[in-house]
Amino acid sequence: MPRFYDDSALNEGLVLDLIAGPKALGSNGKVLDFSKYHNNGTIAGATWTQLSSGLWVLSFDGVDDYVDCGTSLVLNPTTAITIEAWVKAATVTTSHQNVVSKHGADEAFILRNNTDQKWSFMLYDTSWADVVADETATAGQWYHLVGTWATGQPMLLFVNGQLQADTQAFTGSIHVSARPVVLGQIALKNNSEIFEGQIGRVRIYNRTLSASEIAARYHRTKWRYE
């Protein structure tokens, strides 16, 4: 049976909220952004797959697929950010696999699976800082990933609603990058750091989310991915 929740309190600060499907009105090869900014993602190669819950997700082939969400300035918050994504890797390898990125010779942020096969959240000022998950990822398993940071606070990574042990100070501001926000590979769109698997709902906020907010997001949405 469908379940409905009032998420209005968790919509504050949203600059990207990708959730739709091939039958969504006006989609036309795009994944629609339900934030007020309408940063719709243009789909290149990725295909829609419907889960048993009825939810539509995008499948990436690990060769050349991506989604380009554009270069709007609202997609480059500098003093606070949260990146949230539901993701299932088809394979877990010793290569970087980008889920959400705004980097490639002009850096800002990344949410990805690292060469050590652990999920990571990365920010760039004049150099990269990152936080890494406690455990290696398992292929074929859905994960709820949230990376969050604000000025004066450490970088944090949550996996399936649980705060990971690794924290990192990031004392600058996030570099303003001219690259687009891209799902599934590096923002240069040159088939580097390519992701193979499925990506569900993706959100970017211009604020931090608290541990309780992140837990609420996980528990309210996980049934769609079971």
Tab-separated table of C-alpha atoms in Angstrom:
chain	number	residue	atom	x	y	z
A	1	MET	CA	0.000	0.000	0.000
A	2	PRO	CA	1.364	3.474	-0.831
A	3	ARG	CA	2.678	5.460	2.109
A	4	PHE	CA	2.559	9.223	2.323
A	5	TYR	CA	4.496	11.594	4.573
A	6	ASP	CA	4.647	15.339	4.983
A	7	ASP	CA	8.223	16.175	3.974
A	8	SER	CA	7.645	19.935	3.824
A	9	ALA	CA	10.022	20.640	6.718
A	10	LEU	CA	12.739	18.696	4.898
A	11	ASN	CA	12.357	20.706	1.707
A	12	GLU	CA	13.938	23.860	3.129
A	13	GLY	CA	17.114	24.719	1.231
A	14	LEU	CA	16.506	22.290	-1.642
A	15	VAL	CA	18.243	23.334	-4.858
A	16	LEU	CA	17.872	19.975	-6.627
A	17	ASP	CA	15.284	17.215	-6.137
A	18	LEU	CA	15.404	14.645	-8.909
A	19	ILE	CA	12.530	12.186	-8.890
A	20	ALA	CA	10.297	11.354	-11.823
A	21	GLY	CA	9.912	8.697	-14.489
A	22	PRO	CA	9.393	8.204	-18.215
A	23	LYS	CA	5.662	8.899	-17.959
A	24	ALA	CA	6.005	12.143	-16.015
A	25	LEU	CA	4.273	15.009	-17.772
A	26	GLY	CA	6.842	17.074	-19.650
A	27	SER	CA	9.758	14.708	-18.995
A	28	ASN	CA	10.798	14.274	-22.673
A	29	GLY	CA	14.172	12.636	-22.025
A	30	LYS	CA	14.725	14.437	-18.743
A	31	VAL	CA	14.582	13.579	-15.071
A	32	LEU	CA	12.535	16.328	-13.494
A	33	ASP	CA	13.729	18.529	-10.633
A	34	PHE	CA	10.915	19.136	-8.166
A	35	SER	CA	12.763	21.891	-6.318
A	36	LYS	CA	11.601	25.411	-7.072
A	37	TYR	CA	14.612	25.886	-9.357
A	38	HIS	CA	13.649	23.257	-11.974
A	39	ASN	CA	17.206	22.116	-12.699
A	40	ASN	CA	15.921	19.248	-14.824
A	41	GLY	CA	18.524	16.629	-15.730
A	42	THR	CA	19.096	15.744	-19.377
A	43	ILE	CA	19.438	11.971	-19.735
A	44	ALA	CA	22.263	10.666	-21.941
A	45	GLY	CA	22.066	6.900	-22.355
A	46	ALA	CA	20.713	6.016	-18.908
A	47	THR	CA	17.404	4.122	-18.994
A	48	TRP	CA	14.376	4.046	-16.728
A	49	THR	CA	13.722	0.956	-14.589
A	50	GLN	CA	10.621	0.483	-12.436
A	51	LEU	CA	11.080	-1.142	-9.027
A	52	SER	CA	8.517	-3.450	-7.421
A	53	SER	CA	7.376	-0.520	-5.248
A	54	GLY	CA	6.380	1.341	-8.412
A	55	LEU	CA	9.240	3.821	-8.113
A	56	TRP	CA	11.206	4.649	-11.252
A	57	VAL	CA	15.005	4.805	-11.054
A	58	LEU	CA	17.712	5.344	-13.660
A	59	SER	CA	20.016	2.516	-14.756
A	60	PHE	CA	23.570	3.385	-15.863
A	61	ASP	CA	25.560	0.980	-18.065
A	62	GLY	CA	29.056	1.790	-16.767
A	63	VAL	CA	30.214	2.708	-20.270
A	64	ASP	CA	29.009	6.165	-21.272
A	65	ASP	CA	25.730	6.984	-19.488
A	66	TYR	CA	25.137	10.156	-17.488
A	67	VAL	CA	22.591	12.804	-16.499
A	68	ASP	CA	23.479	16.497	-16.874
A	69	CYS	CA	21.677	18.828	-14.452
A	70	GLY	CA	23.195	22.050	-15.750
A	71	THR	CA	25.331	24.843	-14.354
A	72	SER	CA	22.908	27.024	-12.407
A	73	LEU	CA	24.691	28.939	-9.648
A	74	VAL	CA	22.240	27.550	-7.088
A	75	LEU	CA	23.914	24.172	-7.694
A	76	ASN	CA	27.179	25.503	-6.280
A	77	PRO	CA	26.525	26.387	-2.627
A	78	THR	CA	29.729	27.581	-0.989
A	79	THR	CA	29.166	27.719	2.789
A	80	ALA	CA	26.840	24.764	3.411
A	81	ILE	CA	25.788	21.713	1.422
A	82	THR	CA	24.020	18.387	1.722
A	83	ILE	CA	24.049	15.774	-1.043
A	84	GLU	CA	21.602	12.881	-0.713
A	85	ALA	CA	21.222	9.904	-3.056
A	86	TRP	CA	19.753	6.433	-3.201
A	87	VAL	CA	22.184	4.243	-5.132
A	88	LYS	CA	22.794	0.596	-6.036
A	89	ALA	CA	26.097	-0.328	-7.679
A	90	ALA	CA	25.947	-3.256	-10.106
A	91	THR	CA	29.653	-3.816	-9.575
A	92	VAL	CA	32.048	-2.601	-6.886
A	93	THR	CA	35.513	-2.216	-8.371
A	94	THR	CA	38.869	-0.595	-7.645
A	95	SER	CA	37.933	2.299	-9.933
A	96	HIS	CA	36.203	5.512	-8.863
A	97	GLN	CA	32.461	5.424	-9.569
A	98	ASN	CA	30.814	8.836	-9.374
A	99	VAL	CA	27.199	9.068	-8.273
A	100	VAL	CA	26.911	12.879	-8.121
A	101	SER	CA	29.763	15.121	-9.202
A	102	LYS	CA	30.686	18.680	-10.037
A	103	HIS	CA	34.336	18.282	-10.875
A	104	GLY	CA	36.820	17.782	-13.683
A	105	ALA	CA	39.581	20.383	-14.006
A	106	ASP	CA	37.212	22.771	-12.166
A	107	GLU	CA	36.290	21.204	-8.862
A	108	ALA	CA	33.508	21.541	-6.286
A	109	PHE	CA	32.086	18.292	-4.868
A	110	ILE	CA	31.694	14.536	-5.376
A	111	LEU	CA	29.618	11.711	-3.918
A	112	ARG	CA	31.068	8.410	-5.123
A	113	ASN	CA	32.451	4.935	-4.504
A	114	ASN	CA	36.226	5.087	-4.075
A	115	THR	CA	39.027	2.826	-5.260
A	116	ASP	CA	38.937	1.208	-1.791
A	117	GLN	CA	35.297	0.275	-2.571
A	118	LYS	CA	33.914	2.580	0.115
A	119	TRP	CA	31.396	5.379	-0.357
A	120	SER	CA	32.849	8.863	0.061
A	121	PHE	CA	31.810	12.519	0.178
A	122	MET	CA	34.329	15.070	-1.106
A	123	LEU	CA	34.588	18.876	-1.166
A	124	TYR	CA	37.107	21.146	-2.887
A	125	ASP	CA	38.477	24.579	-2.002
A	126	THR	CA	42.117	24.660	-3.106
A	127	SER	CA	42.508	20.939	-2.422
A	128	TRP	CA	40.205	18.001	-1.808
A	129	ALA	CA	38.889	16.943	1.606
A	130	ASP	CA	36.884	13.763	2.023
A	131	VAL	CA	35.049	11.525	4.459
A	132	VAL	CA	34.812	7.791	3.826
A	133	ALA	CA	32.312	5.100	4.856
A	134	ASP	CA	33.172	2.599	7.573
A	135	GLU	CA	32.682	-0.488	5.406
A	136	THR	CA	33.118	-1.501	1.788
A	137	ALA	CA	30.029	-1.365	-0.406
A	138	THR	CA	28.201	-4.489	-1.562
A	139	ALA	CA	27.192	-4.793	-5.213
A	140	GLY	CA	23.462	-5.163	-5.804
A	141	GLN	CA	22.450	-3.513	-2.522
A	142	TRP	CA	20.610	-0.220	-2.205
A	143	TYR	CA	22.287	2.462	-0.081
A	144	HIS	CA	21.006	5.795	1.191
A	145	LEU	CA	23.983	8.161	1.122
A	146	VAL	CA	24.095	11.641	2.661
A	147	GLY	CA	27.114	13.929	2.793
A	148	THR	CA	26.713	17.180	4.714
A	149	TRP	CA	28.844	20.158	5.777
A	150	ALA	CA	28.636	23.819	6.791
A	151	THR	CA	31.189	26.463	7.721
A	152	GLY	CA	32.507	25.790	11.211
A	153	GLN	CA	31.325	22.179	11.180
A	154	PRO	CA	33.088	18.966	10.123
A	155	MET	CA	32.244	17.072	6.958
A	156	LEU	CA	29.996	14.108	7.779
A	157	LEU	CA	28.833	11.051	5.853
A	158	PHE	CA	25.737	9.009	6.672
A	159	VAL	CA	25.055	5.569	5.184
A	160	ASN	CA	21.544	4.156	5.622
A	161	GLY	CA	20.829	6.746	8.287
A	162	GLN	CA	23.954	5.948	10.307
A	163	LEU	CA	26.748	8.462	10.907
A	164	GLN	CA	30.082	7.068	9.749
A	165	ALA	CA	33.118	7.281	12.023
A	166	ASP	CA	35.291	9.296	9.644
A	167	THR	CA	35.013	13.096	9.936
A	168	GLN	CA	37.026	15.820	8.281
A	169	ALA	CA	37.599	19.504	8.890
A	170	PHE	CA	36.963	21.700	5.852
A	171	THR	CA	37.859	25.269	6.725
A	172	GLY	CA	37.515	27.038	3.395
A	173	SER	CA	34.507	27.473	1.152
A	174	ILE	CA	33.427	25.211	-1.677
A	175	HIS	CA	35.029	26.297	-4.939
A	176	VAL	CA	32.610	27.796	-7.461
A	177	SER	CA	32.879	25.495	-10.458
A	178	ALA	CA	31.623	26.178	-13.966
A	179	ARG	CA	31.068	22.444	-14.491
A	180	PRO	CA	27.542	21.015	-14.509
A	181	VAL	CA	26.216	18.735	-11.830
A	182	VAL	CA	26.415	15.276	-13.404
A	183	LEU	CA	25.122	11.897	-12.278
A	184	GLY	CA	26.972	8.747	-13.268
A	185	GLN	CA	30.433	10.022	-14.192
A	186	ILE	CA	32.877	12.927	-14.046
A	187	ALA	CA	31.400	16.336	-14.911
A	188	LEU	CA	33.627	16.559	-17.999
A	189	LYS	CA	31.357	13.836	-19.446
A	190	ASN	CA	34.346	12.047	-21.002
A	191	ASN	CA	33.383	8.606	-19.653
A	192	SER	CA	35.769	8.788	-16.700
A	193	GLU	CA	34.944	7.626	-13.155
A	194	ILE	CA	31.896	5.955	-14.667
A	195	PHE	CA	29.126	4.418	-12.550
A	196	GLU	CA	27.414	1.111	-13.287
A	197	GLY	CA	24.163	0.472	-11.479
A	198	GLN	CA	21.019	2.341	-10.503
A	199	ILE	CA	20.478	5.791	-9.023
A	200	GLY	CA	17.187	6.734	-7.395
A	201	ARG	CA	16.219	10.010	-5.804
A	202	VAL	CA	18.944	12.660	-5.671
A	203	ARG	CA	18.738	15.824	-3.591
A	204	ILE	CA	21.122	18.730	-3.052
A	205	TYR	CA	20.521	21.318	-0.314
A	206	ASN	CA	22.241	24.616	0.407
A	207	ARG	CA	22.191	23.804	4.134
A	208	THR	CA	23.189	20.985	6.446
A	209	LEU	CA	20.750	18.299	7.469
A	210	SER	CA	20.773	17.176	11.089
A	211	ALA	CA	21.225	13.543	12.075
A	212	SER	CA	17.519	13.335	12.929
A	213	GLU	CA	16.513	14.800	9.567
A	214	ILE	CA	18.760	12.343	7.742
A	215	ALA	CA	17.365	9.410	9.718
A	216	ALA	CA	13.848	10.593	8.900
A	217	ARG	CA	14.666	10.798	5.193
A	218	TYR	CA	16.085	7.272	5.265
A	219	HIS	CA	13.218	5.653	7.148
A	220	ARG	CA	10.528	7.457	5.155
A	221	THR	CA	11.917	6.441	1.769
A	222	LYS	CA	13.654	3.077	2.218
A	223	TRP	CA	10.501	1.022	1.568
A	224	ARG	CA	10.586	2.189	-2.039
A	225	TYR	CA	13.954	0.483	-2.525
A	226	GLU	CA	13.283	-2.799	-0.676
